Amino acid sequence: MTPPELVLINADIRTMDPHFPRVSALAVRHGRVAALGSDGDIRALAGAGTRIIDAGGRLVLPGFHDTHIHVQDGGQHYAESADLSAARTVEELQACLSAFAASHGRDWVYGGFYYSGVFGEHNLNRKVLDAAVPDRPCMIMASDGHNGCINSAAIARVGLTASTPDPENGHFVKDATGAPTGLLYERATAWVEARKPAPSDEDYADGVRFAQAHANAHGLTGLLDASVEERHARVYRRLVEAGALTARILATARIDASETTEGAVARVENLRRECQSEMFRIHSAKFFLDGVIENRTAAMIEPYSDAQGGNAALMFSPNQINDMFVAFDAARFQIHVHAIGDLAVRAALDGIAAARGANAPWPAFHQIAHVQCIDPADIPRFAELGVVANIQPLWARAEPSVTDVAVPMVGPERARWIYAFRSLRDAGALLALSSDWTVSTLNPFEIIETAITRQPPRKEGDHPVFIPEERLTLAECVEGYTVNAATAGWRQAETGALSLGKWADLIMLDRDIYACNPYDIGDTKVLLTLLAGREVWNA
């Protein structure tokens, strides 16, 4: 038999395979796990050309999967934008943006990742940006991707006026006189994007290279790009042809409410047909059923509870949701839903129930992402309908966007069910953990720490636990990044565990996260990442 190309010995390998849950060594042949066992047995398989890695007793896990991340757009946005994520005052935002504008002479100045829990209609508008960038068009985007702002020069450049109608599922904020303030909600950002200079395909390819390298360094070997269109597919196909991908990328194709059901299914079927390689595959349809609480575009069953009140409509009508879900389910697409408000969650569950009733159940693992608010009556429906809860635990902690914005807006009774991850798990739901990068860090160990503690890191001070009864365990979190994530992505036969015959996608860590203090898990460093036995990151 051909000797393995690589053997890993002297390791604490937690395989996530119940047949061989914990071993000290493994061998890799043709990119796949060829043997598991003791150091002596595995070392004996090595030949003259076999690479031998001594792990020094360190913890080794299957490569993690992030099942909701904006790979291509997020990577490209990072490359061209000022990073506003640390700004917490208008002055800090302006200083960062002004310094970035002074560093280049490009026609537009972009900023990204501002915190919508701090900046909004009360303190952000075109005049704020004019003070930082007075001479060129400027556009900044919030980390959540649902809010943006442009300055006066940009307003003039794109032709936004008092008479410009709102785009479908979008809103231009206007002042008392009807003049645009510069704030953009939801698809209003896309309206502006379509009227400014477009990045090239190579710019987007560079964004993918940046994002996947960043992901590999944090132990991620599988990614799901959470909203793609034809351009994304084109760029990915070229990267596949060039052998340039270092993470296995799934993608979910965005569906717009303006499309007909027949037209949307036909369009996405064509995309799927063209994108079926080991390294890049389109397998699902993405529906944004609502927006976010911060700008009042999240759809709630009952109106908001604060003094302003009001509510938001679903971005697709219930009849349209049911019709489209039935059609995409029948065409054997996975359905991937953005749902923040409890009405959006319920509408997604209703649509999936309609699809199962019309087409009969199959192992679709349809997913509802975010689930910030949920009515407790809907919690058991995830397991009943076989729906994956695609969750971002980093957000489940006491910070301004939650305690100062979301909790007052939904009121104390509904706030009890914000990010109800433990309740979903106990009711039988399959949990897949993810980041929604670039909304927040993609570092899975910071996310796992928060899932366990429901608190910000200790270095940020002493914070109360946010709904402690909704904490998860470490074992549940690791499952959520490995076997559950692979199952959610229809890849459980190939990845998610270090089982015989599966791809040798693995990571080696600088500490044993099963033994260390939970509040230290977020500091974990990935020392080595292998994809099919090939090194894609080495610290």
Coordinates of C-alpha atoms in Angstrom, one line a residue:
M1 CA 0.0 0.0 0.0
T2 CA 1.2 3.5 -0.8
P3 CA 2.6 5.2 2.4
P4 CA 0.6 8.2 3.7
E5 CA 1.8 11.6 2.7
L6 CA 1.4 12.8 6.3
V7 CA 1.2 11.4 9.8
L8 CA 0.3 13.4 12.9
I9 CA 1.5 11.9 16.2
N10 CA 1.6 12.8 19.9
A11 CA -1.7 14.7 19.7
D12 CA -4.9 14.8 21.6
I13 CA -7.2 14.3 18.7
R14 CA -10.9 14.6 19.4
T15 CA -12.3 13.3 16.1
M16 CA -16.0 14.0 16.7
D17 CA -16.5 10.4 15.4
P18 CA -18.3 8.3 18.0
H19 CA -16.5 5.1 16.8
F20 CA -13.0 6.6 17.5
P21 CA -13.7 9.6 19.7
R22 CA -10.2 10.2 20.9
V23 CA -6.9 9.0 19.5
S24 CA -3.3 10.2 19.6
A25 CA -2.4 9.9 15.9
L26 CA -3.7 9.8 12.4
A27 CA -2.4 9.2 8.9
V28 CA -3.4 11.1 5.7
R29 CA -3.4 9.6 2.2
H30 CA -4.7 11.4 -0.9
G31 CA -6.0 14.1 1.3
R32 CA -8.2 11.9 3.4
V33 CA -8.0 10.3 6.8
A34 CA -6.5 6.9 6.1
A35 CA -5.8 5.6 9.7
L36 CA -6.5 6.5 13.3
G37 CA -4.8 5.0 16.3
S38 CA -1.8 5.1 18.6
D39 CA 1.5 6.8 17.9
G40 CA 3.3 3.6 17.4
D41 CA 0.8 2.1 15.0
I42 CA 0.5 5.3 12.9
R43 CA 4.2 6.1 12.8
A44 CA 4.8 2.6 11.5
L45 CA 2.8 3.5 8.4
A46 CA 5.2 6.3 7.4
G47 CA 7.4 5.9 4.3
A48 CA 10.5 7.7 3.2
G49 CA 8.5 10.7 1.8
T50 CA 6.0 10.9 4.6
R51 CA 5.8 14.2 6.5
I52 CA 5.7 13.6 10.2
I53 CA 4.1 16.2 12.5
D54 CA 4.7 15.9 16.2
A55 CA 1.8 17.8 17.9
G56 CA 3.6 18.0 21.3
G57 CA 0.4 16.7 23.0
R58 CA -1.7 19.6 21.8
L59 CA -5.4 19.5 21.1
V60 CA -6.4 18.6 17.5
L61 CA -10.0 19.1 16.2
P62 CA -11.7 18.8 12.8
G63 CA -11.6 22.0 10.8
F64 CA -14.4 24.3 11.8
H65 CA -17.2 25.4 9.4
D66 CA -18.7 28.9 9.5
T67 CA -22.2 28.4 8.1
H68 CA -23.1 32.1 7.7
I69 CA -20.4 34.5 6.5
H70 CA -20.0 37.1 3.8
V71 CA -16.8 35.9 2.2
Q72 CA -16.5 37.7 -1.1
D73 CA -18.2 41.0 -0.3
G74 CA -16.8 41.2 3.2
G75 CA -13.2 40.6 2.1
Q76 CA -13.5 43.1 -0.7
H77 CA -15.1 45.7 1.6
Y78 CA -12.3 45.3 4.1
A79 CA -9.7 45.9 1.4
E80 CA -11.2 49.2 0.3
S81 CA -12.7 50.7 3.5
A82 CA -11.7 52.5 6.6
D83 CA -12.3 50.2 9.6
L84 CA -14.8 52.1 11.8
S85 CA -15.5 49.2 14.2
A86 CA -13.7 50.7 17.2
A87 CA -15.5 54.1 16.9
R88 CA -17.9 54.8 19.8
T89 CA -18.3 58.6 19.4
V90 CA -19.0 60.8 16.4
E91 CA -15.6 62.4 16.9
E92 CA -13.9 59.0 16.8
L93 CA -15.7 58.0 13.6
Q94 CA -14.9 61.3 11.9
A95 CA -11.2 61.1 12.9
C96 CA -10.8 57.6 11.5
L97 CA -12.6 58.4 8.3
S98 CA -10.7 61.7 7.8
A99 CA -7.3 60.0 8.3
F100 CA -8.3 57.2 5.8
A101 CA -9.4 59.8 3.2
A102 CA -6.0 61.6 3.6
S103 CA -4.2 58.3 2.8
H104 CA -5.4 58.0 -0.8
G105 CA -6.7 60.1 -3.7
R106 CA -9.4 57.7 -5.0
D107 CA -12.6 59.2 -6.2
W108 CA -14.8 57.8 -3.4
V109 CA -14.0 57.3 0.2
Y110 CA -15.5 54.2 1.9
G111 CA -15.8 53.3 5.5
G112 CA -17.1 50.1 7.0
F113 CA -18.2 48.2 10.1
Y114 CA -19.6 51.1 12.2
Y115 CA -21.6 50.0 15.2
S116 CA -25.3 50.5 14.6
G117 CA -25.9 50.1 18.3
V118 CA -24.2 53.5 18.8
F119 CA -24.7 55.3 15.5
G120 CA -28.1 56.0 14.1
E121 CA -30.7 58.6 13.2
H122 CA -30.0 60.5 16.4
N123 CA -26.3 61.2 15.7
L124 CA -25.4 60.2 12.1
N125 CA -26.2 62.0 8.9
R126 CA -24.6 63.6 5.8
K127 CA -23.3 66.6 7.8
V128 CA -21.4 64.3 10.1
L129 CA -19.6 62.8 7.1
D130 CA -19.2 66.1 5.4
A131 CA -17.0 67.3 8.3
A132 CA -14.7 64.3 7.8
V133 CA -14.8 64.1 4.0
P134 CA -15.9 67.4 2.5
D135 CA -14.4 67.2 -1.0
R136 CA -15.3 63.7 -2.3
P137 CA -18.3 61.3 -2.2
C138 CA -18.2 59.2 0.9
M139 CA -20.2 56.1 1.9
I140 CA -20.0 54.2 5.1
M141 CA -21.7 50.9 6.0
A142 CA -22.7 49.5 9.3
S143 CA -21.2 46.2 10.5
D144 CA -24.7 44.6 10.2
G145 CA -24.9 45.4 6.5
H146 CA -28.4 46.8 7.0
N147 CA -27.5 50.5 7.5
G148 CA -25.4 53.0 5.7
C149 CA -24.8 56.7 5.3
I150 CA -23.5 58.9 2.5
N151 CA -22.3 62.5 2.6
S152 CA -23.6 65.5 0.6
A153 CA -21.2 64.9 -2.3
A154 CA -22.4 61.3 -2.6
I155 CA -26.0 62.4 -2.5
A156 CA -25.4 64.8 -5.4
R157 CA -23.3 62.2 -7.3
V158 CA -26.0 59.4 -7.2
G159 CA -28.9 61.8 -7.8
L160 CA -30.7 61.2 -4.5
T161 CA -33.3 63.9 -4.0
A162 CA -36.4 64.7 -1.9
S163 CA -38.5 63.1 -4.6
T164 CA -36.6 59.9 -5.0
P165 CA -38.9 57.0 -4.0
D166 CA -37.8 54.3 -1.6
P167 CA -36.6 51.2 -3.4
E168 CA -38.4 47.9 -2.6
N169 CA -37.5 46.8 1.0
G170 CA -35.4 49.9 1.5
H171 CA -35.7 53.4 2.9
F172 CA -34.0 56.8 2.5
V173 CA -34.2 58.7 5.8
K174 CA -35.4 62.3 5.2
D175 CA -35.6 65.3 7.4
A176 CA -38.7 67.4 8.2
T177 CA -38.3 69.3 4.9
G178 CA -38.2 66.0 2.9
A179 CA -34.5 66.3 2.2
P180 CA -32.3 63.2 2.4
T181 CA -30.3 63.0 5.6
G182 CA -27.8 60.6 4.1
L183 CA -28.9 57.6 6.2
L184 CA -29.8 54.5 4.2
Y185 CA -31.8 51.5 5.5
E186 CA -31.8 48.0 4.0
R187 CA -32.0 47.9 0.1
A188 CA -31.5 51.7 -0.1
T189 CA -27.8 50.8 0.3
A190 CA -28.0 48.7 -2.8
W191 CA -29.6 51.5 -4.7
V192 CA -26.6 53.7 -4.0
E193 CA -24.1 50.8 -4.7
A194 CA -25.6 50.5 -8.2
R195 CA -24.8 54.2 -8.9
K196 CA -21.2 54.3 -7.7
P197 CA -18.1 52.9 -9.3
A198 CA -18.2 49.1 -9.2
P199 CA -15.2 47.0 -8.1
S200 CA -13.7 44.7 -10.7
D201 CA -13.9 40.9 -10.6
E202 CA -10.2 40.9 -9.6
D203 CA -11.0 43.2 -6.7
Y204 CA -13.6 40.7 -5.5
A205 CA -11.2 37.8 -6.0
D206 CA -8.7 39.6 -3.8
G207 CA -11.4 39.9 -1.3
V208 CA -11.9 36.1 -1.3
R209 CA -8.2 35.6 -0.9
F210 CA -8.1 37.9 2.1
A211 CA -11.2 36.4 3.7
Q212 CA -10.2 32.8 3.4
A213 CA -6.7 33.5 4.7
H214 CA -8.3 35.2 7.7
A215 CA -10.6 32.3 8.1
N216 CA -7.8 29.7 7.9
A217 CA -5.8 31.5 10.6
H218 CA -8.8 31.1 12.9
G219 CA -9.3 27.4 12.2
L220 CA -12.0 27.6 9.6
T221 CA -11.8 25.2 6.6
G222 CA -15.5 25.4 5.5
L223 CA -17.4 28.6 4.8
L224 CA -20.9 29.4 3.6
D225 CA -21.2 32.7 1.7
A226 CA -24.6 33.8 2.9
S227 CA -25.8 35.9 -0.1
V228 CA -24.5 35.5 -3.6
E229 CA -25.5 36.5 -7.1
E230 CA -24.1 35.8 -10.6
R231 CA -21.0 38.0 -10.1
H232 CA -20.1 36.0 -6.9
A233 CA -20.5 32.7 -8.8
R234 CA -18.4 34.0 -11.7
V235 CA -15.5 35.0 -9.4
Y236 CA -15.6 31.8 -7.4
R237 CA -15.6 29.7 -10.6
R238 CA -12.4 31.4 -11.7
L239 CA -10.8 30.9 -8.4
V240 CA -11.7 27.2 -8.5
E241 CA -10.2 26.9 -12.0
A242 CA -7.0 28.5 -10.7
G243 CA -6.8 26.2 -7.7
A244 CA -6.8 29.3 -5.5
L245 CA -9.4 28.4 -2.8
T246 CA -8.1 27.3 0.7
A247 CA -11.5 26.7 2.2
R248 CA -14.5 24.7 1.0
I249 CA -17.1 27.3 0.1
L250 CA -20.8 26.7 0.0
A251 CA -23.1 29.5 -1.2
T252 CA -26.8 30.5 -0.9
A253 CA -28.2 32.5 -3.8
R254 CA -30.2 35.6 -2.9
I255 CA -33.9 35.8 -3.9
D256 CA -35.6 39.2 -4.2
A257 CA -39.2 39.9 -3.5
S258 CA -39.6 41.5 -6.9
E259 CA -39.0 38.1 -8.6
T260 CA -41.7 35.6 -9.7
T261 CA -41.4 32.2 -8.2
E262 CA -40.9 30.5 -11.5
G263 CA -38.3 33.1 -12.6
A264 CA -36.4 32.9 -9.3
V265 CA -36.3 29.0 -9.4
A266 CA -35.1 29.0 -13.0
R267 CA -32.4 31.6 -12.3
V268 CA -31.0 29.8 -9.3
E269 CA -31.2 26.4 -10.9
N270 CA -28.9 27.8 -13.7
L271 CA -26.5 29.1 -11.0
R272 CA -26.5 25.8 -9.2
R273 CA -25.9 23.8 -12.3
E274 CA -22.8 25.9 -13.1
C275 CA -21.4 25.7 -9.5
Q276 CA -21.0 22.1 -8.4
S277 CA -17.3 21.6 -7.5
E278 CA -15.7 20.2 -4.4
M279 CA -14.4 23.6 -3.4
F280 CA -17.4 25.8 -4.4
R281 CA -21.0 24.8 -4.6
I282 CA -24.3 26.7 -4.7
H283 CA -26.9 24.6 -2.9
S284 CA -29.5 26.9 -1.3
A285 CA -31.8 29.9 -1.7
K286 CA -31.5 32.9 0.6
F287 CA -34.5 34.9 1.8
F288 CA -34.3 38.1 3.8
L289 CA -37.7 38.1 5.5
D290 CA -36.9 41.3 7.6
G291 CA -34.1 43.6 8.6
V292 CA -32.7 44.5 12.0
I293 CA -34.1 45.9 15.3
E294 CA -31.7 48.8 15.3
N295 CA -33.3 50.6 12.4
R296 CA -36.8 49.2 13.1
T297 CA -37.0 47.0 10.1
A298 CA -37.3 43.7 12.1
A299 CA -40.8 42.3 11.8
M300 CA -42.4 41.6 15.1
I301 CA -45.7 39.8 15.9
E302 CA -46.8 42.7 18.1
P303 CA -45.6 46.3 17.7
Y304 CA -42.5 47.6 19.4
S305 CA -42.8 48.2 23.1
D306 CA -41.0 51.6 23.4
A307 CA -42.5 55.0 23.2
Q308 CA -42.0 55.3 19.4
G309 CA -43.8 52.0 18.8
G310 CA -44.6 51.0 15.3
N311 CA -43.5 47.8 13.5
A312 CA -42.1 46.6 10.2
A313 CA -43.7 44.5 7.5
L314 CA -42.3 41.3 6.2
M315 CA -40.1 41.8 3.1
F316 CA -42.1 39.0 1.4
S317 CA -45.8 38.5 1.8
P318 CA -46.9 35.3 3.6
N319 CA -48.4 33.9 0.4
Q320 CA -45.2 34.7 -1.5
I321 CA -43.1 33.0 1.2
N322 CA -45.2 29.9 1.1
D323 CA -45.3 29.7 -2.7
M324 CA -41.6 30.2 -3.1
F325 CA -40.6 27.9 -0.2
V326 CA -42.7 25.1 -1.7
A327 CA -41.2 25.6 -5.2
F328 CA -37.6 25.8 -4.0
D329 CA -38.1 22.8 -1.7
A330 CA -39.6 20.8 -4.5
A331 CA -36.5 21.7 -6.7
R332 CA -34.4 20.3 -3.8
F333 CA -32.8 23.5 -2.7
Q334 CA -32.0 24.2 0.9
I335 CA -33.8 27.3 2.1
H336 CA -31.7 29.8 4.2
V337 CA -33.6 32.5 5.9
H338 CA -32.6 35.8 7.5
A339 CA -35.0 36.3 10.4
I340 CA -34.5 38.7 13.3
G341 CA -38.0 39.5 14.5
D342 CA -40.3 36.9 16.0
L343 CA -42.8 37.5 13.1
A344 CA -40.1 36.7 10.5
V345 CA -39.1 33.6 12.4
R346 CA -42.7 32.4 12.5
A347 CA -43.3 33.2 8.8
A348 CA -40.2 31.2 7.9
L349 CA -41.4 28.2 10.0
D350 CA -44.8 28.5 8.4
G351 CA -43.3 28.6 4.9
I352 CA -41.1 25.5 5.6
A353 CA -44.2 23.7 7.1
A354 CA -46.0 24.5 3.8
A355 CA -43.1 23.1 1.8
R356 CA -43.0 19.9 3.9
G357 CA -46.8 19.5 3.5
A358 CA -46.7 19.9 -0.2
N359 CA -43.6 17.9 -1.0
A360 CA -43.2 15.5 1.9
P361 CA -40.2 15.7 4.3
W362 CA -36.7 15.1 3.1
P363 CA -33.3 15.8 4.7
A364 CA -33.1 19.4 3.6
F365 CA -31.9 20.9 6.8
H366 CA -33.5 24.2 5.9
Q367 CA -32.0 27.0 8.1
I368 CA -33.2 30.1 9.9
A369 CA -30.3 32.4 10.6
H370 CA -30.0 34.8 13.6
V371 CA -33.3 34.1 15.4
Q372 CA -32.8 37.1 17.6
C373 CA -36.4 37.2 18.8
I374 CA -38.7 34.2 18.9
D375 CA -42.1 33.5 20.4
P376 CA -41.7 30.6 22.8
A377 CA -44.6 28.8 21.1
D378 CA -42.3 28.5 18.0
I379 CA -39.3 27.0 19.8
P380 CA -40.4 23.4 19.4
R381 CA -41.2 23.8 15.8
F382 CA -37.5 23.8 14.8
A383 CA -37.1 20.2 15.7
E384 CA -40.6 19.2 14.5
L385 CA -39.9 20.6 11.1
G386 CA -36.2 19.6 10.9
V387 CA -35.0 23.2 10.8
V388 CA -31.5 24.2 11.7
A389 CA -31.1 27.2 14.0
N390 CA -28.1 29.0 12.5
I391 CA -27.0 31.1 15.4
Q392 CA -24.4 33.8 16.1
P393 CA -23.7 33.5 19.9
L394 CA -21.3 36.5 20.0
W395 CA -24.3 38.8 19.9
A396 CA -25.9 37.2 23.0
R397 CA -24.3 39.4 25.6
A398 CA -24.9 42.6 27.5
E399 CA -23.8 45.3 25.1
P400 CA -25.5 48.5 23.7
S401 CA -27.1 47.0 20.6
V402 CA -28.9 44.5 22.9
T403 CA -29.4 46.1 26.3
D404 CA -29.8 49.7 25.2
V405 CA -31.6 49.2 21.9
A406 CA -33.2 45.8 21.5
V407 CA -34.4 45.1 25.0
P408 CA -36.3 48.5 25.4
M409 CA -37.7 48.1 21.9
V410 CA -39.3 44.7 22.5
G411 CA -40.0 45.0 26.2
P412 CA -39.1 42.8 29.1
E413 CA -41.5 39.9 28.3
R414 CA -40.2 39.4 24.8
A415 CA -36.6 40.2 25.8
R416 CA -36.5 37.0 27.8
W417 CA -36.6 35.2 24.4
I418 CA -33.7 37.1 22.7
Y419 CA -31.2 34.6 21.5
A420 CA -32.9 31.6 23.2
F421 CA -30.2 29.1 22.2
R422 CA -30.4 26.8 25.2
S423 CA -34.2 26.6 24.8
L424 CA -33.9 25.7 21.1
R425 CA -31.3 23.0 21.9
D426 CA -33.3 21.5 24.7
A427 CA -36.3 21.4 22.4
G428 CA -34.3 19.3 19.9
A429 CA -33.2 21.8 17.4
L430 CA -29.9 21.3 15.5
L431 CA -27.7 24.3 16.2
A432 CA -25.0 25.4 13.8
L433 CA -22.7 28.2 15.1
S434 CA -21.5 31.0 12.8
S435 CA -20.3 34.6 12.8
D436 CA -22.1 36.6 10.1
W437 CA -18.6 38.2 9.5
T438 CA -18.1 41.1 8.7
V439 CA -20.9 42.0 11.1
S440 CA -18.6 40.8 13.9
T441 CA -15.4 38.7 14.3
L442 CA -15.2 35.3 12.7
N443 CA -13.0 34.0 15.5
P444 CA -14.8 30.9 16.6
F445 CA -13.1 30.8 20.0
E446 CA -14.3 34.2 20.9
I447 CA -17.8 33.2 19.8
I448 CA -17.7 29.9 21.7
E449 CA -16.6 31.8 24.9
T450 CA -19.6 34.1 24.6
A451 CA -22.0 31.2 23.9
I452 CA -20.8 29.6 27.2
T453 CA -20.6 32.7 29.3
R454 CA -23.2 35.1 27.7
Q455 CA -20.8 37.9 28.7
P456 CA -18.2 40.0 26.9
P457 CA -14.6 39.1 27.4
R458 CA -13.2 39.9 30.9
K459 CA -10.8 42.4 29.4
E460 CA -13.8 44.5 28.5
G461 CA -14.8 44.8 32.2
D462 CA -17.3 43.1 34.5
H463 CA -20.6 42.7 32.7
P464 CA -23.8 41.0 33.8
V465 CA -24.7 37.6 32.3
F466 CA -27.3 38.1 29.6
I467 CA -30.1 35.6 30.2
P468 CA -27.9 32.9 31.9
E469 CA -30.4 30.2 31.4
E470 CA -29.7 30.3 27.7
R471 CA -26.0 29.4 27.9
L472 CA -24.6 26.6 25.9
T473 CA -21.9 24.0 26.8
L474 CA -18.5 23.7 25.2
A475 CA -19.3 20.3 23.8
E476 CA -22.4 21.7 22.1
C477 CA -20.4 24.6 20.7
V478 CA -17.8 22.4 19.2
E479 CA -20.5 20.2 17.7
G480 CA -22.1 23.4 16.3
Y481 CA -18.8 24.2 14.4
T482 CA -18.0 20.7 13.2
V483 CA -20.5 17.8 12.9
N484 CA -23.6 20.0 13.0
A485 CA -22.2 22.6 10.7
A486 CA -21.2 19.9 8.2
T487 CA -24.7 18.4 8.4
A488 CA -26.3 21.7 7.9
G489 CA -24.2 22.2 4.7
W490 CA -24.9 18.7 3.4
R491 CA -21.3 17.8 3.8
Q492 CA -21.5 15.3 6.7
A493 CA -20.3 12.4 4.5
E494 CA -17.0 14.3 3.7
T495 CA -16.2 16.7 6.5
G496 CA -17.1 17.7 10.1
A497 CA -15.3 14.8 11.8
L498 CA -11.9 13.1 11.5
S499 CA -13.4 9.8 10.4
L500 CA -11.8 7.2 8.1
G501 CA -12.2 8.3 4.5
K502 CA -13.2 11.8 5.2
W503 CA -11.2 14.8 4.2
A504 CA -8.2 15.5 6.5
D505 CA -9.4 19.0 7.4
L506 CA -8.0 19.7 10.8
I507 CA -6.7 22.3 13.3
M508 CA -4.2 22.2 16.1
L509 CA -4.7 24.6 19.0
D510 CA -2.3 26.3 21.5
R511 CA -4.4 25.1 24.5
D512 CA -6.9 22.5 25.6
I513 CA -10.2 24.3 25.4
Y514 CA -11.8 21.4 27.3
A515 CA -9.6 22.0 30.3
C516 CA -9.0 25.7 30.4
N517 CA -11.1 28.4 32.2
P518 CA -14.1 29.2 29.9
Y519 CA -13.2 32.9 30.1
D520 CA -9.8 32.0 28.4
I521 CA -11.3 30.2 25.5
G522 CA -11.5 33.4 23.5
D523 CA -7.7 33.8 23.6
T524 CA -7.1 30.5 21.9
K525 CA -4.7 30.6 18.9
V526 CA -4.7 28.2 16.0
L527 CA -1.2 26.9 15.4
L528 CA -1.9 24.8 12.3
T529 CA -4.7 24.4 9.8
L530 CA -4.8 21.6 7.2
L531 CA -7.2 21.3 4.3
A532 CA -7.2 17.8 2.8
G533 CA -3.8 17.3 4.6
R534 CA -2.4 20.5 3.0
E535 CA -1.1 23.3 5.2
V536 CA -3.2 26.4 4.7
W537 CA -2.1 28.1 7.9
N538 CA 0.9 27.8 10.2
A539 CA 1.4 30.2 13.1

